[in-house]
Each structure stands twice: as C-alpha cells, then as structure tokens.
CSV table of C-alpha atoms in Angstrom, one decimal:
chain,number,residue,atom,x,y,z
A,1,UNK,CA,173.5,25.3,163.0
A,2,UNK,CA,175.5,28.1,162.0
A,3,UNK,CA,177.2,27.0,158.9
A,4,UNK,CA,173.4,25.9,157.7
A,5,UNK,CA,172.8,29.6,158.2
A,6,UNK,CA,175.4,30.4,156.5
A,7,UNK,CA,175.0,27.9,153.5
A,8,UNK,CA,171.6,29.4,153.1
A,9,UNK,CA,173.0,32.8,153.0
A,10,UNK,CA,175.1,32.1,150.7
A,11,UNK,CA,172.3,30.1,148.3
A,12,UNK,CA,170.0,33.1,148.9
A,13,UNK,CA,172.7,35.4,147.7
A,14,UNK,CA,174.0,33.2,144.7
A,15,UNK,CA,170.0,32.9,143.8
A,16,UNK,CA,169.9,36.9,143.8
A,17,UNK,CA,173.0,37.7,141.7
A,18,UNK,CA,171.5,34.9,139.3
A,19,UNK,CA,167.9,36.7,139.6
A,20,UNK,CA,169.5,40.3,138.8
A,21,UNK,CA,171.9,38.4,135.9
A,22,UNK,CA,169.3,37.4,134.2
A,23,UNK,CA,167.1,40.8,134.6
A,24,UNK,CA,170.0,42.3,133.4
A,25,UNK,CA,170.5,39.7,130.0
A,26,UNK,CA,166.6,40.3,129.6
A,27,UNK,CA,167.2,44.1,129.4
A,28,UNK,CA,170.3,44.0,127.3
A,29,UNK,CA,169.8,44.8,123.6
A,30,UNK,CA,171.7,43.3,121.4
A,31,UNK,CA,173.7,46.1,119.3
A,32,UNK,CA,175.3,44.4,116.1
A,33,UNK,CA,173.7,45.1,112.9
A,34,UNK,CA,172.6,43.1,110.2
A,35,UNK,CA,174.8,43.1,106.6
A,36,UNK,CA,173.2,45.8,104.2
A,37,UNK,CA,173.1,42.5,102.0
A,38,UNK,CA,171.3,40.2,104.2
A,39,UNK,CA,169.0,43.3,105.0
A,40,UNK,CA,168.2,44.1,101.3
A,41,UNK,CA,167.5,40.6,101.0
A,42,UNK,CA,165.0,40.4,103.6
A,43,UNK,CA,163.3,43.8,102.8
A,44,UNK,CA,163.9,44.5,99.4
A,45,UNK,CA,163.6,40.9,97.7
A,46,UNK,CA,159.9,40.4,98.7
A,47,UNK,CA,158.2,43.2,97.5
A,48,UNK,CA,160.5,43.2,93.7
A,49,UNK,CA,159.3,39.9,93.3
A,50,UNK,CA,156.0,40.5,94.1
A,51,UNK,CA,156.0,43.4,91.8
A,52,UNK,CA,157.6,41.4,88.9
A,53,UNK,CA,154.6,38.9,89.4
A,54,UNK,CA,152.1,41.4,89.2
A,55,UNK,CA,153.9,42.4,85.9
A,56,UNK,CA,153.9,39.2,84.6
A,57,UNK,CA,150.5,38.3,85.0
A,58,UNK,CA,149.5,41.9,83.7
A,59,UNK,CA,151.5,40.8,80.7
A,60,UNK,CA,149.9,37.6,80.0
A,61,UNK,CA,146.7,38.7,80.8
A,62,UNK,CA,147.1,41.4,78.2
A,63,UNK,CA,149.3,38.4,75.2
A,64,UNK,CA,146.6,36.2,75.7
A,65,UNK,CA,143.7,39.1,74.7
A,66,UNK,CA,141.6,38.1,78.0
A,67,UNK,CA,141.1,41.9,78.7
A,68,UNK,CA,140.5,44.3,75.5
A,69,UNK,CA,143.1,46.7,75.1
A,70,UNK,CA,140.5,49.4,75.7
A,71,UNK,CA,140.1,48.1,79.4
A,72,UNK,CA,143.2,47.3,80.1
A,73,UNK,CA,146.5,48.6,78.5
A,74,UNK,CA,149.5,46.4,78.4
A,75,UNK,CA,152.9,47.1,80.3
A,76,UNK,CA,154.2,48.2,77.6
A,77,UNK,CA,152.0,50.7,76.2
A,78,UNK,CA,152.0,52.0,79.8
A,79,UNK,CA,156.0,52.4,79.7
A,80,UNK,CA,155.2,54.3,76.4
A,81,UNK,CA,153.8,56.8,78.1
A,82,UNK,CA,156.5,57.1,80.6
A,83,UNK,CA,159.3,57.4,77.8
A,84,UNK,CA,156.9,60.3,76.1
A,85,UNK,CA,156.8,62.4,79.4
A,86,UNK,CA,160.4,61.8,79.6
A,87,UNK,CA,160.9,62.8,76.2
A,88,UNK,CA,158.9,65.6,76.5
A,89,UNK,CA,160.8,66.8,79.4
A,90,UNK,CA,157.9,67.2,82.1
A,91,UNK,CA,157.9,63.8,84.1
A,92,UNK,CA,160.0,65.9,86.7
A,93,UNK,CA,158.2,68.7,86.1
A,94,UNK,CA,154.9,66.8,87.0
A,95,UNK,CA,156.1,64.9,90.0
A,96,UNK,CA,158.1,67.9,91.9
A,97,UNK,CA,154.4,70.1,91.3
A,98,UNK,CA,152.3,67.7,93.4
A,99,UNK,CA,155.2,66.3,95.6
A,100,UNK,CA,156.3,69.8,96.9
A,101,UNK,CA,152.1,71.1,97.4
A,102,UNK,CA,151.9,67.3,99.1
A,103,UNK,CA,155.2,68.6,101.5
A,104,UNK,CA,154.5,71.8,102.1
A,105,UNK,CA,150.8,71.0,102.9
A,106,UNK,CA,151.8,68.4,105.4
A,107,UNK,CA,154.3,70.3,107.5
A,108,UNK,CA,152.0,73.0,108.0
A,109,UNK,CA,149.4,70.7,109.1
A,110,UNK,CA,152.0,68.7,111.1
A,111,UNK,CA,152.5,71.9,113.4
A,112,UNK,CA,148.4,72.4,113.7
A,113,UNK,CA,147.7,68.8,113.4
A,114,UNK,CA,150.2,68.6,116.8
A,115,UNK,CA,149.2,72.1,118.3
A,116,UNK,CA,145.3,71.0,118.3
A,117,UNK,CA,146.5,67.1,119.8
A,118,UNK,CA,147.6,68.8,122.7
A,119,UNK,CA,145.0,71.0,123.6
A,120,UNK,CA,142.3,68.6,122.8
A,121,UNK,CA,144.1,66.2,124.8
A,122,UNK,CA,145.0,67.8,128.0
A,123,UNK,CA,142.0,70.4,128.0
A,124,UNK,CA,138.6,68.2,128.9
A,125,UNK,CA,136.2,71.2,127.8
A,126,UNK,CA,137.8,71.5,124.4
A,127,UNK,CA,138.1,67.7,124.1
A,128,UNK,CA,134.5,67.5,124.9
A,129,UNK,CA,133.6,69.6,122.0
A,130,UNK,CA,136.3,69.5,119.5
A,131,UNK,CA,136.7,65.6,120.0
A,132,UNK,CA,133.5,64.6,118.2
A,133,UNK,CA,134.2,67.2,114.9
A,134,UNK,CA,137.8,66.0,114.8
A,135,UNK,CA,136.5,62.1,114.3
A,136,UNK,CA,133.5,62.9,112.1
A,137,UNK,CA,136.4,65.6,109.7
A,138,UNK,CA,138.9,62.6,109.7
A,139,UNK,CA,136.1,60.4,108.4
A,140,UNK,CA,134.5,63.2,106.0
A,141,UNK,CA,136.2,62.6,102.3
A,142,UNK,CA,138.4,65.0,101.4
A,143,UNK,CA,137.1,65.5,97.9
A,144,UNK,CA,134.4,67.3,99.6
A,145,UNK,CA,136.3,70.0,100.4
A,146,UNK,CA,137.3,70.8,97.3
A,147,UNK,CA,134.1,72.6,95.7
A,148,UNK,CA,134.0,74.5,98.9
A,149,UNK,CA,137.3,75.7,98.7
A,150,UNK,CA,137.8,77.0,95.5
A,151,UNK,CA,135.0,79.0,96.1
A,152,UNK,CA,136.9,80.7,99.4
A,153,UNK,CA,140.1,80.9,98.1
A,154,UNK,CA,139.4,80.8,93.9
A,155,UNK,CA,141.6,78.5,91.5
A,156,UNK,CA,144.9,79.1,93.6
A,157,UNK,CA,147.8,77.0,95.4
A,158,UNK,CA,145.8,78.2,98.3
A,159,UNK,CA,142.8,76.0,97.7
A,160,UNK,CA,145.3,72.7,97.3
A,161,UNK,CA,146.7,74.1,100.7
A,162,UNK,CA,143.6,74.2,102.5
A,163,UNK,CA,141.3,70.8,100.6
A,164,UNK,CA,145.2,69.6,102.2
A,165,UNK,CA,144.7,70.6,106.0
A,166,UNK,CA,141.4,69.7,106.0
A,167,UNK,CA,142.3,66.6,105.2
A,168,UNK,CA,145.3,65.5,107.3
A,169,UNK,CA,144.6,67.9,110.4
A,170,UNK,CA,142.2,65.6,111.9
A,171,UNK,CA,144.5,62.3,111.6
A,172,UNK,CA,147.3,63.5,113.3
A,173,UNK,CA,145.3,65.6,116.3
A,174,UNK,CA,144.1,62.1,117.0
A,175,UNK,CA,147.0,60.1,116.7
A,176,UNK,CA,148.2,62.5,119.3
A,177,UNK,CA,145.3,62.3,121.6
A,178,UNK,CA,145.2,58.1,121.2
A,179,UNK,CA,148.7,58.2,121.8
A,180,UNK,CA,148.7,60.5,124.8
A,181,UNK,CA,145.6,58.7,126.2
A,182,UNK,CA,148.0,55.8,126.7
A,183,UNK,CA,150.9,56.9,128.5
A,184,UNK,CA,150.9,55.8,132.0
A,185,UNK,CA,149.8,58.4,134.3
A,186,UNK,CA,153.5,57.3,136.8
A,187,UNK,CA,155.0,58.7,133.8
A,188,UNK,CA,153.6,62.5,134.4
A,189,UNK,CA,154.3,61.9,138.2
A,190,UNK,CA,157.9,60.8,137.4
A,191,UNK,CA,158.3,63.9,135.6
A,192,UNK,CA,157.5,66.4,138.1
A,193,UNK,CA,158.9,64.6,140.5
A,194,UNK,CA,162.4,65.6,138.5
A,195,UNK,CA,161.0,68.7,137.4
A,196,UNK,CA,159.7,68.2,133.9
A,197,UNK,CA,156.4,69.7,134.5
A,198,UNK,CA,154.4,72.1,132.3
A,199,UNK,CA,156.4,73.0,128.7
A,200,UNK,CA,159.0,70.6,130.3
A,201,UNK,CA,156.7,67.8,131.0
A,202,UNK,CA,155.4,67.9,127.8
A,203,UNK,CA,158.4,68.3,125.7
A,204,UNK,CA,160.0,65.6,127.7
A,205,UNK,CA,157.9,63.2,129.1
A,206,UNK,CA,154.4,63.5,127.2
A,207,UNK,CA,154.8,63.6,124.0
A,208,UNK,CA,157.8,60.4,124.1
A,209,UNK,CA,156.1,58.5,125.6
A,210,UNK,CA,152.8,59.3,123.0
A,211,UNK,CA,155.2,58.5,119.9
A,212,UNK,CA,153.8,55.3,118.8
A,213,UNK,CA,150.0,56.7,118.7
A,214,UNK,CA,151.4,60.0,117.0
A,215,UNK,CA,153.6,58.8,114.5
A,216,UNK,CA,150.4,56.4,113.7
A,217,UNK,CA,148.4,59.7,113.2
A,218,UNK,CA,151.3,60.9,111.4
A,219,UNK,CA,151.4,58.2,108.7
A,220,UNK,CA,147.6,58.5,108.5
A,221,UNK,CA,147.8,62.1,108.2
A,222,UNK,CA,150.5,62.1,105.0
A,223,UNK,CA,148.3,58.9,103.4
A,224,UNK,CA,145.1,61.5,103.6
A,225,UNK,CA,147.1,64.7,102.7
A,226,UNK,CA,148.0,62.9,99.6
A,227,UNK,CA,144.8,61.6,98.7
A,228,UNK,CA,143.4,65.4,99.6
A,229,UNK,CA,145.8,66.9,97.1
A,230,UNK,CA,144.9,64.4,94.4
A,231,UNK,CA,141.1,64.9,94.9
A,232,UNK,CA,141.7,68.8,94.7
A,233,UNK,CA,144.3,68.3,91.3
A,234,UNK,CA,141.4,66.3,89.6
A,235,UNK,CA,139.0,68.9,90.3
A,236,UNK,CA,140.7,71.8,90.3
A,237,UNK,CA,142.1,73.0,86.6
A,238,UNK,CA,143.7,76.5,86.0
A,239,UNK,CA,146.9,77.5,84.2
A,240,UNK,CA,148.2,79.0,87.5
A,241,UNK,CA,148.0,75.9,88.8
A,242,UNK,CA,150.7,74.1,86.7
A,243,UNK,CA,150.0,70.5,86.1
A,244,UNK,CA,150.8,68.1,89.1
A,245,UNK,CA,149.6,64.1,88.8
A,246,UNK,CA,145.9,64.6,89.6
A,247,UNK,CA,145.5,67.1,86.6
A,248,UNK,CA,147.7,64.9,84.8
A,249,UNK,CA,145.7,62.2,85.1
A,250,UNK,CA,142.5,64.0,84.2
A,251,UNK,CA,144.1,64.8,81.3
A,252,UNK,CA,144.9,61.6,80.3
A,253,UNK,CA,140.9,60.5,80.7
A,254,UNK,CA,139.7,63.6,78.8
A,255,UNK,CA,141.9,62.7,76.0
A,256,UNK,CA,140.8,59.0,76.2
A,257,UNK,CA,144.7,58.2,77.5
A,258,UNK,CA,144.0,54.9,79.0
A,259,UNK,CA,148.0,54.0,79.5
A,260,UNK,CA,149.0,57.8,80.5
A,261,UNK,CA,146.1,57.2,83.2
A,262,UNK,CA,147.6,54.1,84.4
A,263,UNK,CA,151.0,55.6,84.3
A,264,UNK,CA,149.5,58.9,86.3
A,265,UNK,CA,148.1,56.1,89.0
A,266,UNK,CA,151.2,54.1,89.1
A,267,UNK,CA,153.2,57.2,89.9
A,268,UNK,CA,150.5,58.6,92.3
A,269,UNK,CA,151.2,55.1,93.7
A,270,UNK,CA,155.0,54.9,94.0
A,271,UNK,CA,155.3,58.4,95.7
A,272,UNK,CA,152.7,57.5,98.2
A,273,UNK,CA,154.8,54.0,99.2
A,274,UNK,CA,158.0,56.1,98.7
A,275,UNK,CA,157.4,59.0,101.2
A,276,UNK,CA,156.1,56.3,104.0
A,277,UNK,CA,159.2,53.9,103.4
A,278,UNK,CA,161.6,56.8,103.5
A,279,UNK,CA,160.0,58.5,106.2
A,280,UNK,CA,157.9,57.0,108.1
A,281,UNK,CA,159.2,53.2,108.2
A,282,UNK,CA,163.0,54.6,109.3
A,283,UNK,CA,161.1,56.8,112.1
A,284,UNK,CA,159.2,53.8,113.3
A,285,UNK,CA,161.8,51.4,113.2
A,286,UNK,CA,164.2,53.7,115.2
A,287,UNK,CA,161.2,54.4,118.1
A,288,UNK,CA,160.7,50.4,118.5
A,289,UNK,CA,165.1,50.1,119.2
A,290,UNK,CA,164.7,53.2,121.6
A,291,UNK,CA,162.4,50.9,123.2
A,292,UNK,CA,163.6,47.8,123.1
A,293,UNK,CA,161.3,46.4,120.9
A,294,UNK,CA,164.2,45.1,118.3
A,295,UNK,CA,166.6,42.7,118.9
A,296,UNK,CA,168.6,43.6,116.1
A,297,UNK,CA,169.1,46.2,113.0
C-alpha cells in the first residue's frame, strides 16, 4: 500500500516538473536573430518588385499610347523632372522645407496629443465632454483648417504649425485613450500594490501597458500631420513660406507640369512610407518582442 503511495507521489511530482517544463518552454523566447540577408529578402524583396511592376506596366501602358501623354506622363518624363530639380539644386531644398514643418509639427503635437490622452482618459467629466469633439476633429478634414488659419495667424510657418496640430492632435489623444481603455484594471492594482501609483503609476504601469493603442494613434497621428501640412502647402503661398512639396506641386499644375506633379506626388509618397518604416515599424516590432509576440528577429 505504501509503495503505491509512493509511486503515485512520485507520478504526481514527475507530471508537475513536466507541467512547469513545458510552461516554462511556452514562455521562453527564442533569442537568435535572422541573417540581415534572409531579412532583406523577406522584407525588402516584396515591395521592390512590386514597385518594378507597377513601373513596368506604367511603361507599357504609356509605349503602347493607351493613355494620352496629357493624362498620363511616362516614367521617364517623370525622372526628367527629378534630374531638373536636381540640377537645379532645390530637390533637397524642397524635401527638408516640408519634412522638418512635418517634424516639428508632430513632436509638438505628440506632447499635447499625449497630455490631452491622459486627462481625457483618466478624468470622466472631461472625457464626457472633450471625448465627442476629439472623434468628430479627428474625422473633420484637415484642409478645412487651413482658410481659418491663415486668417488667425496670416501667411506664416505658424499657420502650417497650427492646420498641423489640428490635424494630428485628435489621433493620438485617442490612440491613447483606446489604448488605455484596455489595459487590465489588475494591472493598476499590481502597481500600487508595489507603489507605482499616481505619476509613478502612470509612468510605469499605464501608459506600457497602453503602447499598442498609442503607438496606433501615433502612426495615425504622423499619416494626418502629413496630409495636414500638404493641404496647408497647397493652399497657402507666400515667399516667406519657402517652397515645400505641396507648393511645389501646385506649382507644377499652375504651370500645366503634369510630370513635375507626379514627381511632387511620388515624393509626397515616399516620405510618407519612409517616416512610418523608419519610425514607426522599428517601434512596433520592438513592443511585440517586449511582449512576446515574436518568435524571432
């Protein structure tokens, strides 16, 4: 009777070291990375080729005369346009003028953008009134703004600045509050159980656990701070203004440019994708490993 006791014993303890072996292999992330080539291939491959196709059928489309050259310039003529600004010496010149307004503009509403998620977020009253303007502003285009803000603030970098906030302010308060919203309320208990309450709790505990919801705001936020400083560049002309890519491109149409305009969208285009695959897709990628959510890098 006894050494059945003990035979079960020992099969109930072998079954629990297995149990807690296999929690601990299910918990375990695996830590070697994948070769820069293998990665390139995987990431970088798909999205050349799909670009050379696009080019390619651009270019038939264009040898074959199915579009008139009127409607739709050719690759070529397009690169034209490239090699004159280059030539000309302002291609730089007209990239770093929006990109830097496009910057600057973010980071400032990055800080209000954040200040405002909180409060809205943790404060019922001010959620219960600010919450509503917050959604309709986020869905309000930003070109509206524009008009309204030259008038306030006349043909200065000031005008960009604010058409800018207006803009992305409402994204990222409410890929804060979304994110927020979703953290488990053991979470905030944990924390103060440890000490992390008020500036603490927040700091530590809150706003970690809300990343994936605010860096979502956060991409949203650069995506219509972008968008809001290209509305305002169209709009907006003035010498003291310099000439970023929206001017640029209105430019282009007022002088009946049709390949400078493409080549004003395509590089409108490319920053856009650049920013959010140097930024954004790095930040993203790290806060899934933190988490567990990639098996490898």
């Amino acid at each position: 009777m006894a050494s059945t006791e003990s035979e079960s014993v020992a099969a109930d303890a072998q079954t629990l070291a297995g149990l807690e072996a296999g929690l601990d292999a299910l918990e375990e992330i695996r830590a070697h990375r994948t070769p820069v080539g293998a990665f390139l291939l995987r990431k970088a491959l798909p999205p050349v080729l799909a670009t050379a196709l696009v080019l390619l059928v651009w270019e038939v489309v264009c040898v074959l005369g199915l579009v008139s050259p009127a409607e739709l310039p050719s690759p070529g003529a397009v690169a034209d346009s490239f090699r004159t600004l280059w030539y000309q010496g302002t291609l730089f010149g007209i990239i770093w003028t929006s990109l830097s307004r496009g910057l600057t503009g973010f980071v400032a509403a990055l800080g209000l953008g954040t200040v405002l998620g909180l409060v809205v977020a943790r404060v019922a009253w001010v959620r219960a009134a600010v919450g509503p303007l917050l959604t309709g502003l986020q869905s309000l285009p930003s070109v509206a703004w524009v008009p309204a803000a030259v008038i306030w603030l006349g043909l200065t970098d000031s005008a960009m600045y604010a058409v800018i906030l207006l803009g992305a302010v409402p994204s990222i308060a409410n890929g804060l509050v979304s994110g927020i919203d979703h953290v488990p309320p053991l979470y905030l208990r944990a924390g103060r159980v440890i000490g992390a309450d008020g500036v603490r709790g927040i700091r530590y505990v809150l706003l970690p656990a809300a990343l994936p919801g605010y860096v979502a705001g956060l991409k949203q936020g650069w995506a219509f701070a972008w968008r809001s400083l290209m509305a305002a560049e169209l709009i907006a002309s003035s010498p003291d203004l310099g000439v970023g890519l929206g001017r640029y491109l209105e430019n282009s149409r007022e002088s009946i440019d049709l390949p400078g305009v493409f080549a004003g969208i395509l590089l409108i285009l490319v920053i856009g994708v650049a920013i959010d695959l140097i930024v954004f897709c790095p930040l993203e990628r790290r806060i899934r490993r933190v988490r567990g959510l990639l098996a490898t890098d």
